[in-house]
Amino acid sequence: PAAAPRARSLGGLHTGLSLSDETVDPKKVADRVLDVACHMEKYGAPNEIHMSEDTLRAAQLKPDEAAFLGWRDKSGVNAYKLK
C-alpha cells in the first residue's frame, strides 16, 4: 500500500487590533489585520512560519531568530520567516 501523505503545515502571523461584531458571520469579515496574516500564511512554504515585521517586533525576536524574505504583502508589510 502507498504511504499516507505527510501533513503540510503552514503558519502566518500578524499583530494588530481588529474589531469584531458577534452578529456578523466571521467568514464575511474583511479586516486588514486578518488579511495580512492570511497573506503571510498563503505565501509560506510547508512547515514554515511567516510573520509580519509588526509581529517580529512585538515578539521581541532577536535578529538571528527570523530572516527577511525579500517581499511585502499587498499592504506593503515586510515578510519574515521564523528560523
Coordinates of N, CA and C in Angstrom, one line a residue:
P1 N 0.8 -1.2 0.0 CA 0.0 0.0 0.0 C 0.9 1.3 0.0
A2 N 0.3 2.3 -0.6 CA 1.0 3.6 -0.6 C 1.1 4.2 0.7
A3 N 2.2 4.9 1.0 CA 2.3 5.6 2.3 C 1.3 6.8 2.3
A4 N 0.9 7.1 3.5 CA 0.0 8.2 3.7 C 0.7 9.5 3.5
P5 N 0.1 10.5 2.9 CA 0.7 11.8 2.6 C 1.1 12.4 3.9
R6 N 2.2 13.1 3.9 CA 2.7 13.8 5.1 C 1.9 15.1 5.3
A7 N 1.7 15.5 6.5 CA 0.9 16.7 6.9 C 1.7 17.9 6.4
R8 N 0.9 18.8 5.9 CA 1.5 20.1 5.4 C 1.0 21.2 6.3
S9 N 2.0 21.8 7.0 CA 1.6 22.8 8.0 C 2.1 24.2 7.5
L10 N 1.2 25.1 7.5 CA 1.6 26.5 7.1 C 1.2 27.4 8.3
G11 N 2.0 28.5 8.5 CA 1.6 29.4 9.5 C 1.8 30.8 9.1
G12 N 0.9 31.7 9.4 CA 1.0 33.1 9.1 C 0.6 34.0 10.3
L13 N 1.5 34.9 10.7 CA 1.2 35.7 11.9 C 1.3 37.2 11.5
H14 N 0.3 37.9 12.1 CA 0.4 39.4 12.0 C -0.2 39.9 13.3
T15 N 0.3 41.0 13.8 CA -0.2 41.6 15.0 C -0.9 42.9 14.8
G16 N -2.0 43.1 15.5 CA -2.8 44.4 15.3 C -4.1 44.3 16.0
L17 N -4.8 45.4 16.0 CA -6.2 45.4 16.5 C -7.2 45.1 15.5
S18 N -8.2 44.4 15.8 CA -9.3 44.0 14.9 C -10.6 44.1 15.7
L19 N -11.5 44.9 15.1 CA -12.8 45.0 15.8 C -13.7 43.8 15.3
S20 N -14.5 43.3 16.2 CA -15.4 42.2 15.7 C -16.8 42.5 16.2
D21 N -17.7 42.0 15.5 CA -19.2 42.1 15.8 C -19.7 40.7 15.8
E22 N -20.2 40.2 16.9 CA -20.7 38.8 17.0 C -21.9 38.6 16.2
T23 N -22.5 39.6 15.6 CA -23.7 39.4 14.8 C -23.3 39.2 13.3
V24 N -22.1 39.3 13.0 CA -21.6 39.2 11.6 C -20.9 37.8 11.5
D25 N -21.2 37.1 10.4 CA -20.6 35.8 10.1 C -19.1 36.0 9.9
P26 N -18.3 35.3 10.7 CA -16.8 35.5 10.6 C -16.3 35.3 9.2
K27 N -16.9 34.5 8.4 CA -16.5 34.3 7.0 C -16.7 35.5 6.1
K28 N -17.5 36.5 6.6 CA -17.8 37.6 5.8 C -17.1 38.9 6.3
V29 N -16.2 38.7 7.3 CA -15.4 39.8 7.9 C -14.3 40.2 7.0
A30 N -14.1 41.5 6.7 CA -13.0 42.0 5.9 C -12.2 42.9 6.9
D31 N -10.9 42.6 7.1 CA -10.1 43.3 8.0 C -8.7 43.3 7.6
R32 N -8.0 44.4 7.6 CA -6.6 44.4 7.2 C -5.7 43.5 8.0
V33 N -5.9 43.5 9.3 CA -5.1 42.6 10.2 C -5.2 41.2 9.8
L34 N -6.4 40.7 9.6 CA -6.7 39.3 9.2 C -6.1 39.1 7.8
D35 N -6.3 40.1 6.9 CA -5.8 39.9 5.5 C -4.3 39.7 5.5
V36 N -3.5 40.5 6.3 CA -2.1 40.4 6.3 C -1.7 39.0 6.8
A37 N -2.3 38.6 7.9 CA -2.0 37.2 8.5 C -2.2 36.2 7.4
C38 N -3.3 36.3 6.7 CA -3.6 35.3 5.6 C -2.6 35.3 4.5
H39 N -2.1 36.5 4.1 CA -1.1 36.6 3.1 C 0.2 36.0 3.6
M40 N 0.6 36.2 4.8 CA 1.8 35.6 5.4 C 1.7 34.0 5.3
E41 N 0.5 33.5 5.6 CA 0.3 32.1 5.5 C 0.3 31.6 4.1
K42 N -0.5 32.3 3.2 CA -0.7 31.8 1.8 C 0.7 31.7 1.1
Y43 N 1.6 32.6 1.3 CA 2.9 32.6 0.6 C 3.9 31.7 1.2
G44 N 3.6 31.1 2.4 CA 4.6 30.3 3.1 C 4.8 28.9 2.4
A45 N 5.9 28.4 2.6 CA 6.2 27.0 2.2 C 5.8 26.1 3.3
P46 N 5.5 24.8 3.0 CA 5.2 23.8 4.0 C 6.2 23.9 5.2
N47 N 5.6 23.8 6.4 CA 6.4 23.7 7.6 C 7.2 25.0 7.9
E48 N 6.8 26.1 7.4 CA 7.4 27.4 7.7 C 6.4 28.3 8.4
I49 N 6.9 29.2 9.2 CA 6.0 30.2 9.8 C 6.5 31.6 9.3
H50 N 5.6 32.3 8.6 CA 5.9 33.6 8.1 C 5.2 34.6 9.0
M51 N 5.8 35.8 9.2 CA 5.2 36.8 10.1 C 5.6 38.2 9.6
S52 N 4.7 39.1 10.0 CA 4.9 40.5 9.6 C 6.0 41.1 10.5
E53 N 6.5 42.2 10.0 CA 7.5 43.0 10.8 C 6.9 43.4 12.1
D54 N 5.6 43.8 12.1 CA 5.0 44.2 13.4 C 5.0 43.1 14.4
T55 N 4.8 41.9 14.0 CA 4.8 40.7 14.8 C 6.2 40.4 15.3
L56 N 7.1 40.5 14.4 CA 8.5 40.3 14.8 C 8.9 41.2 15.9
R57 N 8.6 42.5 15.8 CA 8.9 43.4 16.9 C 8.1 43.1 18.2
A58 N 6.8 42.8 18.1 CA 6.0 42.6 19.2 C 6.5 41.3 20.0
A59 N 7.0 40.3 19.3 CA 7.5 39.1 19.9 C 8.9 39.3 20.5
Q60 N 9.5 40.5 20.2 CA 10.9 40.8 20.6 C 11.9 39.8 20.2
L61 N 11.8 39.3 19.0 CA 12.7 38.3 18.5 C 14.0 39.0 18.2
K62 N 15.1 38.2 18.4 CA 16.4 38.7 18.0 C 16.6 38.6 16.5
P63 N 17.5 39.4 16.0 CA 17.7 39.4 14.5 C 18.1 38.0 13.9
D64 N 18.7 37.2 14.7 CA 19.1 35.9 14.2 C 18.0 34.8 14.3
E65 N 16.8 35.2 14.8 CA 15.7 34.3 15.0 C 14.7 34.3 13.8
A66 N 14.9 35.3 13.0 CA 14.0 35.4 11.8 C 14.7 36.1 10.7
A67 N 14.3 35.7 9.5 CA 15.0 36.2 8.3 C 14.0 37.0 7.4
F68 N 14.4 38.2 6.9 CA 13.6 38.9 5.9 C 13.5 38.1 4.6
L69 N 12.3 38.0 4.1 CA 12.1 37.1 2.9 C 12.3 37.9 1.6
G70 N 12.4 39.2 1.7 CA 12.6 40.0 0.5 C 11.4 40.3 -0.3
W71 N 10.2 40.2 0.4 CA 9.0 40.6 -0.2 C 8.0 41.2 0.8
R72 N 7.0 41.9 0.3 CA 6.0 42.6 1.1 C 4.6 42.0 0.6
D73 N 3.7 42.0 1.5 CA 2.4 41.6 1.1 C 1.7 42.8 0.4
K74 N 0.4 42.6 -0.1 CA -0.3 43.6 -0.8 C -0.4 44.9 -0.1
S75 N -0.4 44.9 1.2 CA -0.5 46.1 2.0 C 0.8 46.8 2.2
G76 N 1.9 46.2 1.7 CA 3.2 46.8 1.9 C 3.9 46.4 3.2
V77 N 3.5 45.3 3.8 CA 4.0 44.8 5.1 C 5.2 43.8 4.8
N78 N 6.3 44.1 5.4 CA 7.5 43.2 5.2 C 7.3 41.8 5.8
A79 N 7.7 40.8 5.1 CA 7.5 39.4 5.5 C 8.8 38.8 6.0
Y80 N 8.7 38.1 7.1 CA 9.9 37.4 7.7 C 9.6 35.9 7.9
K81 N 10.6 35.1 7.9 CA 10.4 33.7 8.2 C 11.1 33.4 9.5
L82 N 10.4 32.7 10.4 CA 11.0 32.2 11.6 C 12.0 31.2 11.3
K83 N 13.2 31.3 11.9 CA 14.3 30.3 11.6 C 14.1 29.1 12.5

